[in-house]
Amino acid sequence: VSKGASTVQTGPQSITGQINIELVKPWEDKPLFINLFGSTVERGEANIHWNKNWTDKLSTGVILHGSTTQGEFDRNGDTFLDQQTKQSLNGLFRAFYRTDNLSSQLNLQVINDQREGGQMMQNNQPNPETFYRSKLQNQRVDLFGKFGYFGFDRPVTSIGIIYNASWQNMDNVFGKNIHTGDQQRLYANVMFSTFLINTAHTLNVGTSFEYDDYDEFLNATDFSRREIMPGAYTEYVYNSPGSGFGVIAGIRADHHNNFGAFVTPRINVKYNFTENSIVRVSAGRGVRSAQVLAENLPILSTNWQVEVLERLKMEDAWNLGLNFTQNFNLLGRNASFVADIYRTNFSNQIVVDMESQHGSMLIYNLDGKSYANSVLLLGSWSAFKGFDVKLAYKLNDVKTAYNPPTFFTKSEAIERPLTARHRGLVTLNYEVPSEKWMFNTNIQFTGKQRFMDDRHLPAGYDNRDQFTGDAPAYAVLNAQVTRRMKRFEVYVGGENLTNFTQDHAIVDWENPFGENFNALQVWGPLVGARGYVGIRWWMD
């Protein structure tokens, strides 16, 4: 996980950070691993890993995932399912070839995911004019991989290629809203790395190409587009282990066929005051083309009209961040403290405004201030052998100005609705000395969240249901016990053991096709306490 402004090598899009997902390599994973899971809400899951080292150079792996949720129930009596039913299949094939001078991998992933929700079935042939259903179908095929050659005579010199070709199809229904989308994507990134002066100074240069063809419709409105973006970058890295000081400074230039050329600079600096005290500072720009409908699918869970008021621009933001890490000794045991402070300031943002005009979702470019301040404080302590404690607190200060304004003035940025300003986490983990038993517990705290402007509520809803002001704060307790044996583990746990649920989540649920229907006011769990059991088995 890279927070804040990260490396320019991976593209200009990163605004708040990047996550680099690396699965366990086949030669490091178990030859066969199976995980089976079942819960009290009729959810089942199976995961299978199969790995084979054919030679000392060639390895392959297959990862399969299947899950289903079939439980249909309506705890709060609003005739709508409290959880979606789901069927999901995900398969990944991986092939790796490695020698002393090169490394390559090829991956093929196929995903088929189907989810259904809405009102509970009243009869075998519901009237489509009065019976509200939602259905989401997602199919995706990905072919991706890497190739790296590092057999040059010059030290720390290499060339690499990252590539990806994908196809994705979405077919979604929310009541009378029909959303369909088809995407074809090509991506390639060629990188060259070598040293300057000595191996403490590294230069990375490269070029990338992105092609996206979107065939997308919302009802009769065509949102189709084609995006082509070539780019090039250069990055300087200084890393001398003995100095305790490191720098990554990069700049890239890209050209988008619809939005023109732009430059993205970024810098990351690290300094070790001591072996246990580290500070990191980052700053940089991120620019991205927003996929408005695909990124905001829940907005279709209303009967409001989607209105794009102007030609949308790219989202553009600057991020400035500070990370401080301190490792220390507390009562003779290892402990650490981490503080993350980040600010994201938007030069432009695609605003999805559901408060300014009743019955309409207005989509437009930012005209005013928009920013996000984030503070994360994390403390961990190994209180005694086998027992670890973690405490975390996060502050989210997220505000955006609307244009046209709501009941606030145009220049005033207001708090984003249903975004908790305060969050907390307490984690307690204990493993017995024999390592045969493990106990895990966590408590998640979510603070108050602002509801949307209550002028949009039907008469009487401010008295019957709480959709005005702020949603209440709440806490959720999760726990798990694991029993370990030689080649398998059995685990039993529970989620939301405090049994906290939101009483009502849908505005005007009695009239699912009326102008006031709104299923976006979900601020807490809809499913109460639930238990689960699972088993993991493997071959060494």
Short mmCIF file of C-alpha atoms in Angstrom, two decimals, residues 12-500:
data_model
loop_
_atom_site.label_atom_id
_atom_site.label_comp_id
_atom_site.label_asym_id
_atom_site.label_seq_id
_atom_site.Cartn_x
_atom_site.Cartn_y
_atom_site.Cartn_z
CA PRO A 12 -1.01 9.65 -13.55
CA GLN A 13 -4.26 8.45 -11.96
CA SER A 14 -3.22 7.97 -8.33
CA ILE A 15 -4.68 10.76 -6.17
CA THR A 16 -4.74 9.35 -2.63
CA GLY A 17 -2.48 6.32 -3.03
CA GLN A 18 -2.04 2.97 -4.74
CA ILE A 19 -2.44 -0.67 -3.77
CA ASN A 20 -0.10 -3.17 -5.39
CA ILE A 21 -1.73 -6.58 -5.08
CA GLU A 22 0.82 -9.40 -5.21
CA LEU A 23 -0.49 -12.91 -4.69
CA VAL A 24 1.73 -15.57 -3.15
CA LYS A 25 3.95 -17.02 -5.84
CA PRO A 26 3.30 -20.69 -6.76
CA TRP A 27 6.74 -21.82 -5.53
CA GLU A 28 6.12 -20.10 -2.17
CA ASP A 29 2.54 -21.31 -1.72
CA LYS A 30 1.37 -24.75 -0.66
CA PRO A 31 0.90 -27.35 -3.45
CA LEU A 32 -2.77 -27.67 -2.53
CA PHE A 33 -4.85 -25.47 -0.25
CA ILE A 34 -8.63 -25.61 0.32
CA ASN A 35 -10.77 -23.25 2.39
CA LEU A 36 -14.48 -23.92 2.97
CA PHE A 37 -16.74 -21.38 4.70
CA GLY A 38 -20.41 -21.22 5.69
CA SER A 39 -22.47 -18.71 7.66
CA THR A 40 -25.88 -18.47 9.31
CA VAL A 41 -27.18 -16.07 6.63
CA GLU A 42 -26.97 -18.85 4.03
CA ARG A 43 -23.66 -17.70 2.65
CA GLY A 44 -21.16 -20.28 1.45
CA GLU A 45 -17.68 -19.95 0.02
CA ALA A 46 -14.96 -22.21 -1.35
CA ASN A 47 -11.35 -21.32 -2.23
CA ILE A 48 -8.85 -23.68 -3.85
CA HIS A 49 -5.13 -23.13 -4.60
CA TRP A 50 -3.27 -25.65 -6.75
CA ASN A 51 0.42 -25.04 -7.49
CA LYS A 52 3.02 -27.02 -9.38
CA ASN A 53 6.78 -26.53 -9.88
CA TRP A 54 7.40 -28.31 -13.17
CA THR A 55 11.11 -27.47 -13.25
CA ASP A 56 13.39 -25.14 -11.30
CA LYS A 57 12.42 -22.45 -13.86
CA LEU A 58 8.75 -23.08 -14.68
CA SER A 59 5.92 -22.88 -12.13
CA THR A 60 2.17 -22.70 -12.55
CA GLY A 61 -0.73 -22.02 -10.23
CA VAL A 62 -4.52 -22.11 -10.29
CA ILE A 63 -6.67 -20.15 -7.85
CA LEU A 64 -10.43 -20.78 -7.79
CA HIS A 65 -13.09 -18.96 -5.79
CA GLY A 66 -16.80 -19.61 -5.60
CA SER A 67 -19.34 -18.02 -3.28
CA THR A 68 -23.09 -17.91 -2.92
CA THR A 69 -25.54 -16.06 -0.70
CA GLN A 70 -29.08 -17.42 -0.81
CA GLY A 71 -30.64 -16.16 2.42
CA GLU A 72 -33.72 -14.03 1.74
CA PHE A 73 -35.09 -12.19 4.75
CA ASP A 74 -36.66 -8.88 5.68
CA ARG A 75 -35.99 -8.07 9.33
CA ASN A 76 -37.42 -4.54 9.34
CA GLY A 77 -40.62 -5.38 7.47
CA ASP A 78 -40.22 -2.96 4.56
CA THR A 79 -40.74 -5.80 1.99
CA PHE A 80 -37.15 -5.32 0.70
CA LEU A 81 -34.36 -7.88 1.11
CA ASP A 82 -31.89 -6.93 3.84
CA GLN A 83 -29.08 -8.50 1.83
CA GLN A 84 -28.60 -9.28 -1.83
CA THR A 85 -28.53 -12.85 -3.05
CA LYS A 86 -25.30 -13.57 -4.89
CA GLN A 87 -23.50 -16.12 -7.03
CA SER A 88 -19.87 -15.49 -7.86
CA LEU A 89 -17.18 -17.48 -9.67
CA ASN A 90 -13.58 -16.31 -10.02
CA GLY A 91 -10.75 -18.28 -11.59
CA LEU A 92 -7.09 -17.34 -12.10
CA PHE A 93 -4.40 -19.27 -13.98
CA ARG A 94 -0.75 -18.21 -13.51
CA ALA A 95 2.46 -19.28 -15.23
CA PHE A 96 5.94 -18.11 -14.17
CA TYR A 97 9.27 -18.64 -15.93
CA ARG A 98 12.48 -17.56 -14.18
CA THR A 99 16.19 -17.75 -14.95
CA ASP A 100 19.22 -15.93 -13.58
CA ASN A 101 18.71 -13.11 -16.09
CA LEU A 102 14.98 -12.84 -16.63
CA SER A 103 11.62 -13.23 -14.97
CA SER A 104 8.25 -13.47 -16.67
CA GLN A 105 4.68 -14.26 -15.76
CA LEU A 106 1.39 -14.75 -17.60
CA ASN A 107 -2.01 -14.56 -15.90
CA LEU A 108 -5.52 -15.29 -17.14
CA GLN A 109 -8.48 -14.39 -14.92
CA VAL A 110 -12.20 -14.98 -15.54
CA ILE A 111 -14.95 -13.52 -13.31
CA ASN A 112 -18.70 -14.07 -13.37
CA ASP A 113 -20.66 -12.28 -10.63
CA GLN A 114 -24.46 -12.02 -10.29
CA ARG A 115 -26.40 -10.26 -7.52
CA GLU A 116 -30.10 -9.69 -6.97
CA GLY A 117 -32.01 -7.58 -4.49
CA GLY A 118 -35.11 -5.47 -4.11
CA GLN A 119 -38.51 -6.55 -2.86
CA MET A 120 -39.15 -10.07 -1.66
CA MET A 121 -41.08 -12.24 -4.08
CA GLN A 122 -44.81 -12.06 -3.34
CA ASN A 123 -45.93 -14.49 -6.02
CA ASN A 124 -44.46 -16.36 -8.94
CA GLN A 125 -45.35 -13.68 -11.47
CA PRO A 126 -44.87 -10.24 -9.92
CA ASN A 127 -46.26 -7.20 -11.67
CA PRO A 128 -43.26 -5.30 -13.08
CA GLU A 129 -45.15 -2.02 -12.56
CA THR A 130 -45.38 -2.48 -8.79
CA PHE A 131 -42.64 -4.99 -7.93
CA TYR A 132 -39.14 -3.50 -7.48
CA ARG A 133 -36.12 -5.66 -8.21
CA SER A 134 -32.43 -4.94 -8.69
CA LYS A 135 -30.07 -7.15 -10.63
CA LEU A 136 -26.35 -6.75 -11.24
CA GLN A 137 -24.43 -8.96 -13.65
CA ASN A 138 -20.70 -8.55 -14.13
CA GLN A 139 -18.48 -10.59 -16.44
CA ARG A 140 -14.79 -9.94 -16.90
CA VAL A 141 -11.80 -11.55 -18.63
CA ASP A 142 -8.25 -10.33 -17.92
CA LEU A 143 -5.00 -11.32 -19.60
CA PHE A 144 -2.05 -9.68 -17.86
CA GLY A 145 1.57 -10.23 -17.02
CA LYS A 146 5.12 -8.96 -16.63
CA PHE A 147 8.48 -9.51 -18.27
CA GLY A 148 11.79 -8.37 -16.83
CA TYR A 149 15.36 -8.76 -18.08
CA PHE A 150 18.28 -7.92 -15.76
CA GLY A 151 21.20 -9.70 -17.42
CA PHE A 152 23.05 -6.52 -18.35
CA ASP A 153 26.75 -6.15 -17.52
CA ARG A 154 25.99 -2.82 -15.85
CA PRO A 155 24.84 -3.36 -12.21
CA VAL A 156 21.21 -2.62 -11.13
CA THR A 157 20.21 -2.23 -14.78
CA SER A 158 17.04 -3.82 -16.08
CA ILE A 159 14.22 -3.50 -18.57
CA GLY A 160 10.64 -4.53 -17.89
CA ILE A 161 7.25 -4.70 -19.54
CA ILE A 162 3.85 -4.75 -17.83
CA TYR A 163 0.83 -5.52 -20.00
CA ASN A 164 -2.90 -6.01 -19.63
CA ALA A 165 -5.77 -6.76 -22.00
CA SER A 166 -9.27 -7.01 -20.58
CA TRP A 167 -12.94 -7.20 -21.48
CA GLN A 168 -15.75 -6.43 -19.07
CA ASN A 169 -19.52 -6.47 -19.45
CA MET A 170 -22.06 -5.07 -16.99
CA ASP A 171 -25.83 -5.52 -17.20
CA ASN A 172 -27.62 -3.83 -14.31
CA VAL A 173 -31.27 -3.20 -13.46
CA PHE A 174 -32.48 -0.96 -10.63
CA GLY A 175 -36.27 -0.88 -10.78
CA LYS A 176 -36.95 0.85 -14.09
CA ASN A 177 -33.35 2.06 -14.51
CA ILE A 178 -31.39 -0.09 -16.95
CA HIS A 179 -27.61 0.34 -17.11
CA THR A 180 -25.45 -1.61 -19.57
CA GLY A 181 -21.75 -1.29 -20.18
CA ASP A 182 -19.08 -3.00 -22.23
CA GLN A 183 -15.38 -2.11 -21.86
CA GLN A 184 -12.38 -3.22 -23.89
CA ARG A 185 -9.03 -2.19 -22.46
CA LEU A 186 -5.38 -2.40 -23.50
CA TYR A 187 -2.49 -1.29 -21.33
CA ALA A 188 1.29 -1.49 -21.73
CA ASN A 189 4.14 -0.03 -19.71
CA VAL A 190 7.81 -0.32 -20.74
CA MET A 191 10.38 0.53 -18.05
CA PHE A 192 14.16 0.88 -18.08
CA SER A 193 16.26 1.29 -14.94
CA THR A 194 19.98 1.96 -14.40
CA PHE A 195 22.25 3.77 -11.97
CA LEU A 196 23.81 7.25 -12.08
CA ILE A 197 27.24 7.93 -10.57
CA ASN A 198 26.89 4.89 -8.28
CA THR A 199 24.23 2.39 -7.27
CA ALA A 200 22.81 4.72 -4.61
CA HIS A 201 21.47 6.90 -7.46
CA THR A 202 18.97 5.22 -9.78
CA LEU A 203 17.24 6.53 -12.90
CA ASN A 204 13.96 5.01 -14.10
CA VAL A 205 12.53 5.99 -17.48
CA GLY A 206 9.64 4.57 -19.43
CA THR A 207 6.62 4.98 -21.61
CA SER A 208 3.05 3.76 -21.27
CA PHE A 209 -0.06 3.42 -23.39
CA GLU A 210 -3.71 3.08 -22.34
CA TYR A 211 -6.69 2.37 -24.59
CA ASP A 212 -10.27 2.12 -23.29
CA ASP A 213 -13.36 1.65 -25.43
CA TYR A 214 -16.61 2.09 -23.46
CA ASP A 215 -20.02 1.16 -24.86
CA GLU A 216 -22.29 2.37 -22.06
CA PHE A 217 -25.98 3.27 -21.79
CA LEU A 218 -28.31 4.42 -19.01
CA ASN A 219 -31.83 3.82 -20.26
CA ALA A 220 -31.87 5.68 -23.61
CA THR A 221 -28.91 7.95 -22.83
CA ASP A 222 -25.62 7.10 -24.53
CA PHE A 223 -22.50 7.48 -22.35
CA SER A 224 -20.20 5.69 -24.80
CA ARG A 225 -16.69 7.04 -25.37
CA ARG A 226 -13.19 6.05 -26.43
CA GLU A 227 -10.13 7.09 -24.46
CA ILE A 228 -6.52 6.86 -25.68
CA MET A 229 -3.66 8.05 -23.50
CA PRO A 230 0.05 7.62 -24.30
CA GLY A 231 2.59 8.90 -21.77
CA ALA A 232 6.25 8.98 -20.77
CA TYR A 233 8.00 9.46 -17.46
CA THR A 234 11.36 9.77 -15.74
CA GLU A 235 12.11 9.16 -12.08
CA TYR A 236 15.18 9.65 -9.89
CA VAL A 237 15.72 7.47 -6.83
CA TYR A 238 18.30 8.01 -4.11
CA ASN A 239 18.65 5.22 -1.58
CA SER A 240 21.79 4.85 0.49
CA PRO A 241 21.15 2.46 3.42
CA GLY A 242 23.86 3.96 5.57
CA SER A 243 22.59 7.55 5.30
CA GLY A 244 19.03 6.94 6.49
CA PHE A 245 17.86 9.28 3.74
CA GLY A 246 15.90 8.39 0.60
CA VAL A 247 14.21 10.28 -2.23
CA ILE A 248 11.92 9.28 -5.10
CA ALA A 249 11.26 12.21 -7.43
CA GLY A 250 9.47 11.77 -10.72
CA ILE A 251 7.59 13.56 -13.46
CA ARG A 252 5.49 12.27 -16.30
CA ALA A 253 3.70 13.74 -19.31
CA ASP A 254 0.56 12.24 -20.82
CA HIS A 255 -1.79 13.13 -23.64
CA HIS A 256 -5.48 12.23 -23.49
CA ASN A 257 -7.38 12.22 -26.78
CA ASN A 258 -10.36 13.98 -25.18
CA PHE A 259 -8.69 16.26 -22.64
CA GLY A 260 -5.29 17.11 -24.10
CA ALA A 261 -1.83 17.08 -22.53
CA PHE A 262 -0.94 17.37 -18.84
CA VAL A 263 2.09 16.94 -16.58
CA THR A 264 2.18 15.00 -13.30
CA PRO A 265 5.03 15.65 -10.82
CA ARG A 266 5.51 13.66 -7.60
CA ILE A 267 8.09 13.42 -4.83
CA ASN A 268 8.55 11.14 -1.82
CA VAL A 269 11.19 11.72 0.87
CA LYS A 270 12.12 9.40 3.73
CA TYR A 271 14.45 10.06 6.66
CA ASN A 272 15.45 7.73 9.49
CA PHE A 273 16.24 9.75 12.59
CA THR A 274 17.22 6.48 14.24
CA GLU A 275 16.71 2.82 13.47
CA ASN A 276 13.29 3.02 15.16
CA SER A 277 12.16 6.51 14.16
CA ILE A 278 11.16 7.21 10.55
CA VAL A 279 9.44 10.15 8.85
CA ARG A 280 8.10 10.17 5.29
CA VAL A 281 6.83 13.17 3.32
CA SER A 282 5.08 13.02 -0.05
CA ALA A 283 3.57 15.51 -2.46
CA GLY A 284 2.25 15.27 -5.98
CA ARG A 285 -0.49 15.60 -8.52
CA GLY A 286 -3.01 13.00 -9.68
CA VAL A 287 -5.20 13.23 -12.79
CA ARG A 288 -7.85 10.72 -13.84
CA SER A 289 -10.82 10.28 -16.15
CA ALA A 290 -13.84 9.50 -13.98
CA GLN A 291 -16.22 6.70 -14.96
CA VAL A 292 -19.23 8.44 -13.48
CA LEU A 293 -21.91 5.76 -13.69
CA ALA A 294 -19.77 2.68 -13.03
CA GLU A 295 -18.18 4.38 -9.98
CA ASN A 296 -21.53 5.55 -8.60
CA LEU A 297 -23.91 2.67 -9.35
CA PRO A 298 -25.84 3.10 -6.04
CA ILE A 299 -27.21 6.45 -7.28
CA LEU A 300 -29.42 4.44 -9.63
CA SER A 301 -31.30 3.08 -6.58
CA THR A 302 -33.69 6.01 -6.86
CA ASN A 303 -36.20 7.18 -9.44
CA TRP A 304 -34.46 10.52 -9.85
CA GLN A 305 -33.40 11.88 -13.20
CA VAL A 306 -29.65 11.77 -14.00
CA GLU A 307 -28.63 15.09 -15.56
CA VAL A 308 -25.12 15.82 -16.83
CA LEU A 309 -25.04 19.61 -16.87
CA GLU A 310 -21.84 20.19 -18.84
CA ARG A 311 -18.94 18.53 -20.62
CA LEU A 312 -17.08 16.73 -17.87
CA LYS A 313 -13.35 17.30 -17.41
CA MET A 314 -10.72 15.06 -15.84
CA GLU A 315 -10.51 14.94 -12.07
CA ASP A 316 -7.39 16.79 -10.92
CA ALA A 317 -6.00 16.90 -7.38
CA TRP A 318 -2.86 17.59 -5.36
CA ASN A 319 -1.97 15.42 -2.39
CA LEU A 320 0.37 16.35 0.47
CA GLY A 321 1.13 13.84 3.19
CA LEU A 322 3.23 13.05 6.25
CA ASN A 323 3.88 9.68 7.85
CA PHE A 324 5.71 9.21 11.15
CA THR A 325 6.61 5.78 12.54
CA GLN A 326 8.13 5.19 15.98
CA ASN A 327 9.07 1.77 17.31
CA PHE A 328 9.79 1.58 21.03
CA ASN A 329 9.81 -0.59 24.14
CA LEU A 330 6.81 -0.53 26.51
CA LEU A 331 7.13 -2.44 29.78
CA GLY A 332 9.74 -4.67 28.22
CA ARG A 333 7.66 -5.52 25.14
CA ASN A 334 7.77 -4.28 21.52
CA ALA A 335 5.40 -1.46 20.61
CA SER A 336 4.94 1.00 17.77
CA PHE A 337 3.13 4.23 16.96
CA VAL A 338 2.18 5.40 13.46
CA ALA A 339 0.70 8.75 12.44
CA ASP A 340 -0.56 9.47 8.92
CA ILE A 341 -1.64 13.00 7.98
CA TYR A 342 -2.78 13.63 4.40
CA ARG A 343 -4.61 16.37 2.54
CA THR A 344 -6.11 16.03 -0.93
CA ASN A 345 -7.08 19.31 -2.58
CA PHE A 346 -9.13 19.06 -5.81
CA SER A 347 -8.54 21.45 -8.67
CA ASN A 348 -11.42 19.70 -10.42
CA GLN A 349 -13.76 16.96 -9.30
CA ILE A 350 -16.82 15.33 -10.83
CA VAL A 351 -19.58 16.26 -8.39
CA VAL A 352 -22.60 13.96 -8.05
CA ASP A 353 -25.12 16.34 -6.45
CA MET A 354 -28.32 14.87 -5.03
CA GLU A 355 -29.21 17.79 -2.78
CA SER A 356 -29.59 20.88 -4.96
CA GLN A 357 -32.64 19.89 -7.01
CA HIS A 358 -35.40 17.60 -5.83
CA GLY A 359 -35.86 14.55 -8.02
CA SER A 360 -32.59 15.09 -9.92
CA MET A 361 -29.03 13.84 -9.67
CA LEU A 362 -26.91 16.66 -11.07
CA ILE A 363 -23.45 15.79 -12.40
CA TYR A 364 -21.02 18.60 -13.15
CA ASN A 365 -17.47 19.88 -12.74
CA LEU A 366 -16.38 21.37 -9.45
CA ASP A 367 -16.90 25.13 -9.11
CA GLY A 368 -15.53 25.96 -5.67
CA LYS A 369 -13.61 24.12 -2.98
CA SER A 370 -13.32 20.39 -2.49
CA TYR A 371 -10.84 18.69 -0.19
CA ALA A 372 -10.26 15.69 2.04
CA ASN A 373 -8.18 15.81 5.21
CA SER A 374 -7.28 12.45 6.70
CA VAL A 375 -5.56 11.70 10.02
CA LEU A 376 -4.79 8.14 11.09
CA LEU A 377 -3.27 7.28 14.48
CA LEU A 378 -2.28 3.65 15.04
CA GLY A 379 -0.70 2.07 18.10
CA SER A 380 0.30 -1.57 18.54
CA TRP A 381 1.78 -3.42 21.51
CA SER A 382 2.80 -7.01 22.19
CA ALA A 383 1.58 -6.92 25.79
CA PHE A 384 2.88 -10.41 26.58
CA LYS A 385 3.91 -13.46 24.62
CA GLY A 386 1.22 -14.33 22.10
CA PHE A 387 -1.02 -11.35 22.95
CA ASP A 388 -1.12 -8.31 20.64
CA VAL A 389 -3.16 -5.14 20.96
CA LYS A 390 -3.87 -2.57 18.23
CA LEU A 391 -5.69 0.73 18.63
CA ALA A 392 -6.55 2.93 15.67
CA TYR A 393 -8.38 6.21 15.19
CA LYS A 394 -9.16 7.91 11.89
CA LEU A 395 -10.46 11.41 11.22
CA ASN A 396 -12.05 12.09 7.82
CA ASP A 397 -12.75 15.73 7.01
CA VAL A 398 -14.31 15.53 3.52
CA LYS A 399 -16.07 18.58 2.07
CA THR A 400 -17.28 19.66 -1.38
CA ALA A 401 -18.92 22.83 -2.71
CA TYR A 402 -22.10 22.43 -4.75
CA ASN A 403 -22.99 24.48 -7.82
CA PRO A 404 -25.85 25.20 -8.00
CA PRO A 405 -25.65 25.55 -4.21
CA THR A 406 -28.03 23.94 -1.74
CA PHE A 407 -29.24 25.89 1.25
CA PHE A 408 -25.55 26.75 1.80
CA THR A 409 -23.76 29.51 -0.08
CA LYS A 410 -22.06 28.61 -3.34
CA SER A 411 -18.54 29.20 -2.06
CA GLU A 412 -18.95 27.10 1.08
CA ALA A 413 -17.77 23.52 1.02
CA ILE A 414 -20.13 21.24 2.94
CA GLU A 415 -19.56 17.87 4.53
CA ARG A 416 -20.03 14.93 2.21
CA PRO A 417 -23.23 13.06 3.13
CA LEU A 418 -23.02 9.66 4.81
CA THR A 419 -19.27 9.94 5.38
CA ALA A 420 -18.28 9.26 8.98
CA ARG A 421 -15.98 11.94 10.34
CA HIS A 422 -14.68 9.70 13.14
CA ARG A 423 -13.79 6.01 13.02
CA GLY A 424 -12.06 3.74 15.50
CA LEU A 425 -10.74 0.20 15.75
CA VAL A 426 -9.63 -2.00 18.66
CA THR A 427 -8.03 -5.36 17.83
CA LEU A 428 -7.07 -8.03 20.38
CA ASN A 429 -5.25 -11.17 19.22
CA TYR A 430 -4.02 -14.03 21.40
CA GLU A 431 -2.16 -17.19 20.40
CA VAL A 432 -1.44 -19.86 23.04
CA PRO A 433 2.22 -20.91 23.48
CA SER A 434 1.64 -24.20 21.65
CA GLU A 435 0.25 -22.22 18.66
CA LYS A 436 -2.69 -24.63 18.49
CA TRP A 437 -5.32 -22.07 19.45
CA MET A 438 -5.79 -18.50 18.24
CA PHE A 439 -8.36 -15.94 19.44
CA ASN A 440 -9.12 -12.79 17.44
CA THR A 441 -11.44 -9.97 18.41
CA ASN A 442 -12.04 -6.53 16.95
CA ILE A 443 -14.41 -3.68 17.70
CA GLN A 444 -15.15 -1.20 14.92
CA PHE A 445 -16.53 2.23 15.81
CA THR A 446 -18.29 4.45 13.25
CA GLY A 447 -19.15 8.02 14.16
CA LYS A 448 -22.06 10.21 13.10
CA GLN A 449 -22.80 10.73 9.39
CA ARG A 450 -24.70 13.62 7.82
CA PHE A 451 -27.89 12.80 5.95
CA MET A 452 -28.67 14.55 2.68
CA ASP A 453 -30.70 17.75 2.73
CA ASP A 454 -33.99 16.81 4.40
CA ARG A 455 -36.03 19.03 2.04
CA HIS A 456 -36.16 15.97 -0.22
CA LEU A 457 -38.01 13.85 2.35
CA PRO A 458 -41.76 13.29 2.00
CA ALA A 459 -43.95 14.89 4.63
CA GLY A 460 -43.87 13.00 7.92
CA TYR A 461 -40.62 11.12 7.36
CA ASP A 462 -38.75 13.34 9.83
CA ASN A 463 -41.02 11.94 12.55
CA ARG A 464 -41.39 8.32 11.48
CA ASP A 465 -37.82 7.50 10.45
CA GLN A 466 -34.50 9.14 11.16
CA PHE A 467 -33.35 10.52 7.84
CA THR A 468 -32.66 14.03 9.09
CA GLY A 469 -29.63 15.56 10.75
CA ASP A 470 -26.99 12.94 11.53
CA ALA A 471 -27.10 9.17 11.65
CA PRO A 472 -26.15 7.90 15.13
CA ALA A 473 -22.72 6.53 15.99
CA TYR A 474 -22.44 2.79 16.50
CA ALA A 475 -19.99 -0.02 17.24
CA VAL A 476 -19.70 -3.53 15.80
CA LEU A 477 -18.02 -6.50 17.52
CA ASN A 478 -16.42 -9.38 15.57
CA ALA A 479 -14.67 -12.42 17.04
CA GLN A 480 -13.08 -15.67 15.85
CA VAL A 481 -11.51 -18.78 17.40
CA THR A 482 -9.11 -20.94 15.37
CA ARG A 483 -7.94 -24.45 16.19
CA ARG A 484 -4.76 -25.48 14.41
CA MET A 485 -3.68 -29.01 13.63
CA LYS A 486 -0.90 -30.45 11.52
CA ARG A 487 -2.44 -29.98 8.10
CA PHE A 488 -5.71 -28.20 8.71
CA GLU A 489 -7.40 -25.49 10.74
CA VAL A 490 -10.96 -25.12 11.94
CA TYR A 491 -12.31 -21.68 12.72
CA VAL A 492 -15.57 -20.46 14.24
CA GLY A 493 -16.60 -16.85 14.52
CA GLY A 494 -19.29 -14.24 14.63
CA GLU A 495 -19.84 -10.86 12.97
CA ASN A 496 -21.79 -7.90 14.34
CA LEU A 497 -22.12 -9.65 17.69
CA THR A 498 -23.55 -6.43 19.18
CA ASN A 499 -26.55 -7.11 16.86
CA PHE A 500 -26.68 -3.46 15.84
#
